[in-house]
Coordinates of C-alpha atoms in Angstrom, one line a residue:
Chain A
M1 CA -84.2 -142.2 49.3
P2 CA -85.4 -141.0 45.8
D3 CA -85.9 -143.6 43.2
H4 CA -83.0 -142.5 41.1
T5 CA -80.3 -142.6 43.7
T6 CA -78.7 -145.2 45.8
T7 CA -75.6 -145.4 48.1
L8 CA -72.1 -146.2 47.0
D9 CA -72.0 -149.5 48.9
A10 CA -74.9 -150.8 46.9
I11 CA -72.7 -150.6 43.8
A12 CA -69.2 -151.2 45.1
T13 CA -68.3 -154.6 46.5
Q14 CA -66.2 -153.3 49.3
V15 CA -65.4 -149.9 50.8
R16 CA -62.7 -150.1 53.3
S17 CA -60.6 -147.5 55.4
K18 CA -57.1 -147.6 57.1
N19 CA -54.4 -145.4 58.3
A20 CA -51.7 -144.8 55.9
G21 CA -49.1 -144.0 58.8
P22 CA -50.5 -142.0 61.9
F23 CA -51.0 -138.8 59.9
W24 CA -53.0 -140.0 56.7
M25 CA -56.1 -142.1 56.0
T26 CA -56.8 -144.0 53.0
L27 CA -60.0 -145.6 51.6
D28 CA -60.4 -147.9 48.9
V29 CA -63.5 -148.6 46.8
F30 CA -63.6 -152.0 45.0
F31 CA -65.8 -152.7 42.0
T32 CA -66.4 -156.0 40.5
S33 CA -66.2 -154.9 36.9
D34 CA -65.1 -152.1 34.8
D35 CA -68.7 -150.9 34.0
E36 CA -69.5 -150.2 37.7
Y37 CA -66.0 -148.6 38.1
R38 CA -66.4 -146.3 35.2
F39 CA -70.0 -145.4 36.0
V40 CA -69.2 -144.3 39.5
L41 CA -66.1 -142.4 38.2
E42 CA -68.1 -140.6 35.5
S43 CA -70.8 -139.6 37.9
L44 CA -68.2 -137.5 39.7
V45 CA -69.7 -138.3 43.0
I46 CA -66.5 -139.1 44.5
S47 CA -64.8 -135.7 44.3
P48 CA -62.5 -133.7 46.6
A49 CA -65.4 -131.5 47.6
A50 CA -67.6 -134.5 48.4
I51 CA -64.9 -136.2 50.6
G52 CA -64.0 -132.8 52.2
D53 CA -67.7 -132.6 53.2
L54 CA -68.1 -136.0 54.5
Y55 CA -64.9 -136.0 56.5
Q56 CA -64.6 -132.3 57.3
V57 CA -61.3 -132.0 55.6
D58 CA -59.7 -129.5 53.2
P59 CA -60.8 -130.5 49.7
A60 CA -57.3 -129.3 48.5
R61 CA -55.6 -131.9 50.6
V62 CA -57.9 -134.9 49.3
R63 CA -56.0 -137.2 46.8
I64 CA -58.1 -139.4 44.5
F65 CA -56.5 -142.1 42.4
E66 CA -58.2 -144.1 39.6
L67 CA -56.9 -147.7 39.3
A68 CA -58.4 -149.0 36.1
N69 CA -56.7 -152.4 36.0
L70 CA -58.1 -153.2 39.5
H71 CA -61.5 -151.3 39.3
V72 CA -60.5 -149.4 42.4
I73 CA -60.9 -145.9 43.3
K74 CA -58.7 -144.7 46.2
V75 CA -59.1 -141.6 48.3
S76 CA -56.5 -140.5 50.6
F77 CA -56.3 -137.4 53.0
P78 CA -54.6 -136.3 56.1
R79 CA -56.3 -137.2 59.3
N80 CA -58.0 -134.4 61.3
V81 CA -56.3 -135.9 64.5
V82 CA -53.2 -137.7 64.7
A83 CA -53.7 -141.4 65.3
G84 CA -53.6 -142.2 69.0
S85 CA -53.8 -138.6 70.1
F86 CA -56.3 -137.6 72.7
D87 CA -59.1 -136.5 70.3
D88 CA -58.7 -139.7 68.3
R89 CA -62.0 -141.9 68.1
D90 CA -60.6 -144.6 65.9
L91 CA -57.0 -145.7 66.2
H92 CA -56.7 -147.5 62.9
A93 CA -59.4 -145.5 61.1
G94 CA -60.8 -148.9 60.5
Q95 CA -64.5 -147.6 60.8
Q96 CA -64.4 -144.4 59.0
H97 CA -65.4 -146.1 55.6
V98 CA -69.0 -146.1 56.4
L99 CA -69.3 -142.3 55.7
L100 CA -68.0 -142.9 52.2
A101 CA -70.1 -146.2 51.7
G102 CA -73.1 -144.2 52.5
L103 CA -72.4 -141.5 49.8
T104 CA -75.4 -140.9 47.5
V105 CA -74.8 -142.1 44.0
P106 CA -77.2 -142.2 40.9
V107 CA -78.7 -145.6 40.1
R108 CA -77.2 -147.0 37.0
P109 CA -79.7 -146.8 34.1
A110 CA -81.0 -150.2 33.0
P111 CA -79.7 -151.4 29.5
P112 CA -82.6 -151.4 26.9
G113 CA -84.8 -154.6 27.1
A114 CA -84.1 -155.4 30.8
V115 CA -86.6 -156.5 33.3
M116 CA -86.6 -154.3 36.3
T117 CA -87.5 -156.0 39.9
E118 CA -87.5 -154.5 43.4
G119 CA -84.8 -156.0 45.7
S120 CA -83.9 -155.0 49.3
K121 CA -81.4 -152.5 48.1
G122 CA -83.6 -150.9 45.5
S123 CA -84.1 -151.6 42.1
K124 CA -82.0 -154.4 40.3
V125 CA -81.7 -155.2 36.6
E126 CA -82.2 -158.8 35.5
Chain B
M1 CA -21.3 -164.1 53.7
P2 CA -19.7 -162.7 50.7
T3 CA -21.7 -160.7 48.3
T4 CA -21.9 -162.6 45.2
S5 CA -23.9 -162.1 42.0
K6 CA -26.7 -164.4 41.5
E7 CA -29.5 -164.9 38.7
S8 CA -32.1 -164.3 41.3
V9 CA -32.8 -164.2 45.1
K10 CA -35.4 -166.3 46.7
I11 CA -36.8 -164.9 50.1
I12 CA -39.3 -166.3 52.6
F13 CA -41.4 -163.7 54.3
P14 CA -43.2 -165.6 57.1
S15 CA -45.6 -162.8 58.2
G16 CA -46.1 -159.2 58.8
M17 CA -45.3 -159.4 62.5
L18 CA -42.7 -161.6 64.2
G19 CA -44.9 -162.8 67.1
S20 CA -48.0 -163.3 65.2
G21 CA -47.5 -167.0 64.5
F22 CA -46.8 -169.0 61.3
S23 CA -46.6 -172.6 60.3
E24 CA -43.0 -174.1 60.9
D25 CA -43.9 -176.6 58.0
L26 CA -44.4 -173.8 55.5
V27 CA -41.2 -172.1 56.5
S28 CA -39.5 -175.6 55.8
R29 CA -41.1 -175.7 52.5
G30 CA -39.6 -172.3 51.6
V31 CA -36.2 -173.7 52.5
E32 CA -36.5 -176.8 50.4
M33 CA -37.5 -174.3 47.5
G34 CA -34.0 -173.0 47.9
A35 CA -34.4 -169.8 49.8
T36 CA -31.6 -167.4 49.8
A37 CA -32.8 -165.6 53.0
I38 CA -35.5 -165.3 55.5
T39 CA -36.7 -161.8 56.3
I40 CA -39.5 -160.6 58.7
D41 CA -40.8 -157.3 60.1
S42 CA -41.3 -157.0 63.7
G43 CA -42.8 -153.5 64.1
S44 CA -45.1 -150.9 62.9
T45 CA -46.6 -147.5 64.0
D46 CA -50.1 -149.0 63.3
S47 CA -51.0 -149.6 67.0
G48 CA -50.4 -146.2 68.1
P49 CA -47.7 -144.1 69.9
H50 CA -47.5 -146.0 73.1
Y51 CA -44.7 -148.5 72.0
L52 CA -42.4 -145.9 70.7
G53 CA -43.2 -143.6 73.7
S54 CA -42.7 -146.2 76.3
G55 CA -40.1 -148.3 74.6
T56 CA -42.2 -151.5 75.0
A57 CA -43.4 -154.0 72.5
K58 CA -46.9 -155.0 71.4
T59 CA -46.1 -158.7 71.3
A60 CA -45.4 -161.0 74.2
A61 CA -41.8 -162.4 74.6
S62 CA -43.2 -165.9 74.5
A63 CA -44.9 -165.3 71.1
I64 CA -41.6 -163.5 69.7
K65 CA -39.6 -166.5 71.0
R66 CA -42.0 -169.1 69.4
D67 CA -41.7 -167.4 66.0
L68 CA -37.9 -166.5 66.3
R69 CA -37.0 -170.1 67.3
I70 CA -38.6 -171.5 64.1
L71 CA -36.6 -169.0 61.9
L72 CA -33.3 -169.3 63.7
V73 CA -33.3 -173.0 63.4
A74 CA -34.3 -173.0 59.8
A75 CA -31.9 -170.3 58.8
R76 CA -29.0 -171.8 60.6
H77 CA -29.6 -175.4 59.3
A78 CA -29.9 -174.0 55.8
H79 CA -27.0 -171.6 56.3
I80 CA -29.0 -168.7 55.1
P81 CA -29.3 -165.3 56.8
L82 CA -32.2 -164.1 58.8
V83 CA -33.0 -160.5 58.9
V84 CA -35.5 -159.0 61.3
G85 CA -36.6 -155.5 61.1
S86 CA -38.2 -152.9 63.5
C87 CA -37.5 -155.1 66.6
G88 CA -39.7 -154.6 69.6
T89 CA -42.6 -153.0 67.6
A90 CA -41.1 -149.4 67.7
G91 CA -37.6 -150.4 66.8
T92 CA -35.9 -148.6 69.7
D93 CA -32.4 -149.7 70.7
G94 CA -34.1 -151.3 73.8
G95 CA -36.3 -153.2 71.2
V96 CA -33.3 -154.5 69.6
D97 CA -31.6 -155.7 72.7
W98 CA -34.9 -157.3 73.9
V99 CA -35.0 -159.4 70.7
A100 CA -31.4 -160.1 70.7
E101 CA -31.7 -161.4 74.4
I102 CA -34.4 -163.7 73.3
A103 CA -32.2 -164.7 70.3
L104 CA -29.4 -165.5 72.8
G105 CA -31.8 -167.7 75.0
I106 CA -32.8 -169.8 71.7
A107 CA -29.1 -170.2 70.7
K108 CA -28.4 -171.8 73.9
E109 CA -31.4 -174.0 74.0
E110 CA -30.9 -175.1 70.2
R111 CA -27.1 -175.1 70.4
L112 CA -26.8 -172.5 67.6
T113 CA -23.7 -170.6 66.7
F114 CA -23.9 -167.6 64.4
N115 CA -22.5 -164.0 63.9
L116 CA -25.1 -161.6 65.1
A117 CA -25.4 -157.9 64.0
R118 CA -27.5 -155.5 66.0
I119 CA -28.4 -152.4 64.1
Y120 CA -29.6 -149.4 66.2
S121 CA -31.6 -146.6 64.5
E122 CA -32.7 -144.7 67.5
L123 CA -31.7 -141.0 67.3
H124 CA -30.9 -138.5 70.1
S125 CA -32.8 -135.1 70.0
E126 CA -29.7 -133.1 70.0
V127 CA -28.5 -134.8 66.8
L128 CA -31.7 -133.7 65.2
V129 CA -31.7 -130.2 66.8
G130 CA -28.3 -129.7 65.0
A131 CA -29.8 -131.1 61.8
L132 CA -32.7 -128.9 62.1
K133 CA -30.4 -125.8 62.5
A134 CA -28.5 -127.0 59.4
G135 CA -31.5 -126.9 57.4
K136 CA -31.5 -130.6 57.0
I137 CA -35.0 -131.5 58.3
R138 CA -38.2 -131.2 56.3
P139 CA -41.7 -131.9 57.1
L140 CA -44.0 -134.3 55.2
P141 CA -47.3 -133.1 54.2
P142 CA -49.6 -132.1 56.1
N143 CA -47.2 -131.2 58.9
D144 CA -45.4 -127.9 59.4
Q145 CA -41.8 -127.6 60.2
V146 CA -40.7 -129.1 63.6
D147 CA -39.3 -127.0 66.3
T148 CA -36.5 -127.7 68.8
E149 CA -38.8 -128.1 71.7
T150 CA -40.9 -130.8 70.0
L151 CA -37.6 -132.7 69.3
R152 CA -36.6 -132.4 72.7
S153 CA -40.2 -133.4 74.0
C154 CA -39.8 -137.0 72.5
E155 CA -39.4 -139.9 74.8
H156 CA -37.8 -141.8 71.7
I157 CA -37.1 -140.8 68.2
V158 CA -36.3 -143.4 65.6
G159 CA -35.1 -143.1 62.0
L160 CA -36.4 -145.7 59.6
M161 CA -33.3 -147.3 58.0
G162 CA -33.4 -148.5 54.4
H163 CA -31.3 -151.4 53.1
E164 CA -27.9 -150.1 53.3
P165 CA -27.0 -150.8 57.1
I166 CA -28.5 -154.3 56.6
V167 CA -26.2 -154.9 53.4
A168 CA -23.3 -153.5 55.3
A169 CA -24.0 -156.0 58.1
L170 CA -24.4 -158.9 55.9
A171 CA -21.4 -158.2 53.9
A172 CA -19.4 -157.9 57.2
G173 CA -20.3 -161.7 57.9
A174 CA -23.5 -161.2 59.9
D175 CA -25.7 -164.5 59.6
V176 CA -28.4 -163.1 61.8
V177 CA -29.4 -159.3 61.5
L178 CA -31.6 -157.7 64.3
A179 CA -32.5 -154.3 63.0
G180 CA -34.2 -151.4 64.9
R181 CA -36.7 -149.3 63.0
A182 CA -36.6 -150.0 59.5
T183 CA -38.8 -149.5 56.6
D184 CA -41.3 -152.5 55.9
T185 CA -39.3 -152.9 52.6
A186 CA -35.7 -152.5 53.9
M187 CA -35.1 -156.4 54.7
V188 CA -36.1 -157.8 51.3
A189 CA -34.5 -154.9 49.3
A190 CA -31.4 -155.4 51.2
I191 CA -31.0 -159.2 50.1
A192 CA -32.2 -158.4 46.6
L193 CA -29.8 -155.2 46.1
M194 CA -26.9 -156.8 47.6
H195 CA -26.9 -159.5 45.1
D196 CA -27.3 -156.9 42.2
M197 CA -31.0 -157.4 41.5
P198 CA -32.5 -154.2 39.8
A199 CA -34.0 -151.5 42.2
G200 CA -37.5 -151.5 40.9
P201 CA -38.3 -155.1 41.2
A202 CA -36.4 -155.3 44.6
W203 CA -38.5 -152.6 46.4
H204 CA -41.7 -153.6 44.7
A205 CA -41.1 -157.1 45.8
A206 CA -40.4 -156.1 49.2
K207 CA -43.6 -154.0 49.3
T208 CA -45.7 -156.9 48.1
V209 CA -44.5 -159.3 50.8
E210 CA -44.0 -157.0 53.7
C211 CA -47.3 -158.3 55.2
G212 CA -46.5 -162.1 54.4
G213 CA -49.5 -163.8 52.8
Q214 CA -51.8 -160.7 52.7
C215 CA -50.9 -160.4 49.1
S216 CA -52.5 -163.7 48.5
V217 CA -55.9 -165.1 48.9
S218 CA -56.6 -168.1 51.1
P219 CA -59.8 -170.3 51.6
R220 CA -59.2 -170.2 55.4
G221 CA -58.9 -166.4 55.3
E222 CA -55.5 -166.6 57.3
P223 CA -52.6 -165.2 55.3
G224 CA -49.5 -167.5 55.7
P225 CA -45.9 -167.3 54.7
V226 CA -45.0 -166.1 51.2
F227 CA -42.0 -166.9 48.8
V228 CA -40.7 -164.3 46.4
E229 CA -38.0 -164.7 43.8
I230 CA -36.5 -161.4 42.5
D231 CA -34.4 -161.5 39.3
G232 CA -33.0 -159.2 36.7
G233 CA -36.5 -158.6 35.0
G234 CA -38.9 -158.5 37.8
F235 CA -40.3 -160.8 40.5
T236 CA -42.4 -163.8 41.0
V237 CA -44.5 -164.3 44.3
V238 CA -46.3 -167.5 45.5
P239 CA -47.8 -168.4 49.0
L240 CA -46.1 -171.4 50.7
D241 CA -49.5 -172.7 51.7
E242 CA -50.6 -174.9 48.7
N243 CA -54.4 -174.0 49.5
A244 CA -53.7 -170.3 49.2
A245 CA -52.8 -168.5 45.8
C246 CA -51.4 -165.1 44.6
T247 CA -53.7 -163.7 41.8
P248 CA -52.7 -160.7 39.8
T249 CA -55.6 -158.7 41.6
S250 CA -54.4 -159.7 45.2
V251 CA -50.7 -158.7 44.4
A252 CA -51.5 -155.6 42.7
A253 CA -54.2 -154.6 45.3
H254 CA -51.6 -155.0 48.1
M255 CA -49.9 -151.6 47.0
L256 CA -53.3 -150.2 48.1
Y257 CA -52.9 -151.4 51.7
E258 CA -52.0 -148.7 54.1
N259 CA -50.4 -146.5 51.4
S260 CA -51.8 -143.1 50.7
D261 CA -50.3 -143.3 47.0
P262 CA -50.8 -146.6 45.2
F263 CA -48.2 -145.8 42.4
R264 CA -45.4 -143.8 44.1
L265 CA -43.8 -145.0 47.2
F266 CA -41.1 -143.1 49.1
E267 CA -38.2 -145.3 50.3
P268 CA -34.9 -143.9 51.8
P269 CA -33.0 -143.9 48.7
G270 CA -35.6 -142.7 46.5
V271 CA -39.1 -143.5 44.9
L272 CA -40.7 -146.7 43.7
D273 CA -42.9 -146.3 40.8
T274 CA -45.4 -149.0 40.1
S275 CA -47.6 -147.0 37.5
F276 CA -46.5 -149.4 34.7
A277 CA -46.0 -152.6 36.5
T278 CA -47.8 -155.5 34.9
Y279 CA -49.1 -158.5 36.9
T280 CA -49.5 -161.8 35.1
S281 CA -50.6 -165.3 36.3
I282 CA -47.8 -167.7 35.9
D283 CA -50.0 -170.6 37.2
A284 CA -53.1 -170.7 39.4
R285 CA -51.1 -169.6 42.5
T286 CA -48.2 -167.7 41.3
V287 CA -47.9 -164.1 40.0
R288 CA -45.1 -162.5 37.9
V289 CA -44.5 -158.7 38.2
E290 CA -42.5 -156.7 35.8
G291 CA -42.2 -153.0 35.0
S292 CA -41.6 -151.4 38.3
V293 CA -38.9 -148.8 38.3
F294 CA -37.1 -147.0 41.0
E295 CA -35.9 -143.3 40.8
Q296 CA -32.9 -142.8 42.9
T297 CA -32.9 -139.4 44.7
S298 CA -29.8 -137.4 44.7
Q299 CA -30.5 -136.6 48.5
P300 CA -31.2 -139.7 50.5
T301 CA -33.3 -139.2 53.6
M302 CA -34.4 -141.0 56.9
K303 CA -37.9 -140.6 57.9
L304 CA -38.4 -139.7 61.6
E305 CA -40.8 -141.1 64.1
G306 CA -41.1 -139.6 67.5
S307 CA -43.4 -139.9 70.4
K308 CA -43.8 -137.6 73.4
L309 CA -45.5 -138.2 76.9
A310 CA -48.6 -136.2 76.7
G311 CA -50.1 -136.8 80.1
Y312 CA -51.7 -139.4 82.2
E313 CA -55.1 -140.8 81.7
T314 CA -57.9 -142.4 83.7
L315 CA -61.2 -143.8 82.2
S316 CA -64.6 -144.5 83.4
F317 CA -67.4 -146.4 81.6
V318 CA -71.1 -146.2 82.4
G319 CA -74.1 -147.9 80.7
I320 CA -77.5 -146.2 80.2
R321 CA -80.6 -148.4 79.2
D322 CA -83.4 -146.0 80.3
P323 CA -85.2 -144.9 77.1
H324 CA -86.4 -141.6 78.7
V325 CA -82.8 -140.7 79.1
L326 CA -81.8 -142.0 75.7
E327 CA -84.3 -139.9 73.9
R328 CA -82.4 -136.9 75.3
I329 CA -78.9 -138.3 75.3
D330 CA -77.2 -135.3 74.0
E331 CA -78.8 -133.0 76.7
W332 CA -77.7 -135.7 79.4
L333 CA -74.0 -135.6 77.9
G334 CA -74.1 -131.9 78.0
S335 CA -75.1 -131.7 81.6
V336 CA -72.3 -134.0 82.8
D337 CA -69.9 -132.0 80.7
A338 CA -70.8 -128.6 82.2
V339 CA -71.0 -129.9 85.7
L340 CA -67.7 -131.7 85.6
H341 CA -66.0 -128.6 84.5
Q342 CA -67.6 -126.6 87.3
R343 CA -66.7 -129.3 90.0
A344 CA -63.1 -129.5 88.5
R345 CA -62.8 -125.9 89.3
S346 CA -64.8 -125.7 92.7
A347 CA -63.9 -129.0 94.3
L348 CA -60.5 -129.7 92.9
G349 CA -59.2 -126.0 92.2
L350 CA -58.2 -127.0 88.6
T351 CA -58.0 -124.4 85.7
R352 CA -59.2 -125.5 82.1
D353 CA -55.6 -125.6 81.1
E354 CA -54.7 -128.2 83.7
Y355 CA -56.8 -131.1 82.4
R356 CA -58.9 -132.2 79.5
F357 CA -61.8 -134.7 79.3
D358 CA -64.1 -136.2 76.8
L359 CA -67.4 -138.1 76.9
R360 CA -67.6 -140.7 74.1
C361 CA -71.1 -142.2 73.8
Y362 CA -70.9 -145.6 72.4
G363 CA -74.1 -146.8 70.5
W364 CA -74.6 -143.1 69.6
N365 CA -71.7 -141.1 68.1
A366 CA -68.5 -142.4 69.6
I367 CA -66.8 -143.4 66.6
L368 CA -67.5 -140.8 64.2
G369 CA -68.4 -137.9 66.6
S370 CA -69.7 -134.8 64.7
L371 CA -69.3 -136.7 61.5
E372 CA -72.1 -139.0 62.5
K373 CA -75.2 -138.4 60.1
E374 CA -77.7 -141.2 61.4
T375 CA -80.3 -140.3 64.0
G376 CA -82.6 -142.4 65.9
I377 CA -82.9 -143.3 69.5
P378 CA -80.3 -146.0 70.7
R379 CA -81.5 -149.0 72.6
E380 CA -78.6 -148.6 75.0
V381 CA -75.3 -146.5 75.1
G382 CA -72.0 -147.0 76.9
V383 CA -70.5 -143.7 77.9
M384 CA -66.7 -143.5 78.3
L385 CA -65.3 -140.7 80.3
K386 CA -61.6 -140.2 79.2
V387 CA -59.5 -137.8 81.3
R388 CA -56.0 -136.6 80.7
A389 CA -53.9 -134.5 83.0
D390 CA -50.2 -133.9 83.6
D391 CA -50.2 -136.5 86.5
Q392 CA -52.0 -139.5 87.2
D393 CA -53.6 -138.5 90.6
T394 CA -55.2 -135.3 89.0
A395 CA -56.7 -137.4 86.2
T396 CA -58.0 -139.9 88.7
A397 CA -59.5 -137.1 91.0
I398 CA -61.3 -135.8 87.9
A399 CA -62.7 -139.3 87.2
Q400 CA -63.7 -139.7 90.8
T401 CA -65.4 -136.3 90.8
A402 CA -67.4 -137.4 87.8
N403 CA -68.3 -140.7 89.5
V404 CA -71.7 -139.3 90.9
L405 CA -72.5 -137.4 87.8
L406 CA -72.1 -140.5 85.7
L407 CA -74.1 -142.7 88.1
H408 CA -76.9 -140.2 88.9
M409 CA -77.2 -137.1 86.6
P410 CA -80.9 -136.4 86.1
L411 CA -82.3 -134.7 83.1
P412 CA -83.8 -131.3 83.7
G413 CA -87.4 -131.9 84.7
M414 CA -86.8 -135.3 86.2
N415 CA -88.5 -135.7 89.5
H416 CA -86.3 -138.6 90.8
L417 CA -82.6 -139.3 90.9
P418 CA -81.8 -141.9 88.3
S419 CA -78.9 -144.6 88.7
F420 CA -77.0 -145.8 85.8
A421 CA -75.0 -148.9 85.1
F422 CA -71.3 -149.1 86.2
V423 CA -69.4 -152.3 85.5
T424 CA -66.6 -152.1 87.9
S425 CA -65.8 -151.1 91.3
P426 CA -64.0 -148.7 91.4
A427 CA -65.8 -147.2 88.2
E428 CA -62.4 -145.5 87.1
I429 CA -59.6 -147.2 85.7
E430 CA -56.2 -145.8 85.7
R431 CA -54.6 -146.0 82.1
G432 CA -51.1 -144.6 83.0
P433 CA -49.0 -142.5 80.5
A434 CA -50.5 -141.4 77.3
Y435 CA -48.1 -140.6 74.3
E436 CA -48.6 -138.8 71.0
F437 CA -46.8 -139.1 67.7
V438 CA -45.2 -135.7 67.0
L439 CA -42.9 -136.2 64.1
N440 CA -43.8 -136.7 60.4
H441 CA -40.6 -135.5 59.0
V442 CA -37.5 -136.4 57.1
V443 CA -33.9 -135.7 57.8
E444 CA -31.3 -135.6 55.0
V445 CA -28.5 -138.0 55.2
A446 CA -25.1 -138.4 53.5
D447 CA -26.1 -141.9 53.0
G448 CA -28.3 -144.7 54.4
S449 CA -25.7 -145.6 57.2
E450 CA -24.9 -142.2 58.5
L451 CA -27.1 -142.1 61.5
V452 CA -27.2 -145.9 62.2
R453 CA -25.0 -147.8 64.6
T454 CA -24.0 -151.3 64.2
S455 CA -22.7 -153.7 66.6
M456 CA -21.5 -157.4 65.7
S457 CA -20.9 -160.3 68.1
E458 CA -20.4 -163.9 67.8
V459 CA -23.2 -166.0 69.3
S460 CA -22.2 -169.4 70.5
G461 CA -24.7 -171.8 72.0
A462 CA -22.5 -174.8 71.7

């Protein structure tokens, strides 16, 4: 991974996925603070095109919601296969979040005067 | 029970699923806090199409009985109503009757007397064929319009009732309401609306507590019963376990759960809009919510769920640990796939449209399939063969034909016949009938009770 990028789950506290009924899937990306939430929103990495590519769905069907009060980004789209049908691999869509969690995002630039150290998930700012 | 106006209604919602278990003491605490009613959900589509297709329940009768006994005894002793929604998991007519039989048994054992309402929301396909022809059925995104063949193919079709049939049953004197398929929210909304609470808080409160304590945080991680009070200005929610707490975040976040849109929720009589809702801590464990609004629609609808029999399935499972095979696992899977199709034709005389099968390779890409991005050689894999055909014998015959391939398929260039790791004898396991959800549609109704049937009876356990 290039120095200036990391993955979404290095910044988000949790990325989860679940069915919203048998025909739709919904993912929630939780952040601890407004800073991280705004940074990821403004980076535009979570876009209909990016979701469409990750999950092989039509970007026009992808719905993205910004919940500023909760610092959550929600992504919903129709399931490619109906839950419980022959081709279904994940009845509850419980494991599909790993694709979004692995999305490449830029590393947040350090505020001026900060000391950089190397951690197991890349650089971290003290 | 007469419908009287109150300042507020107080409702105990023990858990998201009757039969999942909850503390009797916590339900008692809710009664002591002056509960107006006890409501609980007993069904969902979450666990797939099997329950609606087969008309069977996901929860064991003993688990239902254990939970229902606590609630019936508590409700009867407090002289407050008990409402159970989506009985029998899928909410079929049979599901309602199944829970009713369990309730009758409890009434006898506990010497309870009460007026029972059974509300059925299963729908006959011909009624919907008529509605379709009258232009009253609409698809929900992403589905296309349904056709009559699909309607008639369903083993069972249910409509999700809202609050109206439940209110009508309670107004007619029911003490215990066992409802067929209903929205998660219908039970709480019914109690609130029949006491003239405003619709925004009523539906939002209902949505918040529909999974019981999942709107709270608990140190033990196990959500327990919640207590919600709905009044003229909003609602207040608190978990009944004193070690758990509702926080503004936990309550607001519940609108995210299993909803594709966190701000607009479609219910039978209209849309709940929570965009401007405010969530405030009243104390360390209690949250006040205000600002939810409800937009009544001029055309009420009932959402439809339908499940059809899609075939019969047989599964086989084999393990592979040999690194020489694992480093060429896609090639191995491709060989098994190709040869099995050949033998289905040559040995069983089947054409491609008479069966389908799939090889799911656990430890490799079973869960994500073609979406999987990671590479690297796995340490071991489990290969599941899933076969579906129009009858069980054909599905099993294909699995039996696959047996030698799963056990011994060599890679091209291998100079010996390998043997892989079955777990069971026989290797194939008959799964029985397989069902699929085929409806994601709404039907226009004159009112919320139009397509629903209610039957009242007096239960005397004395």
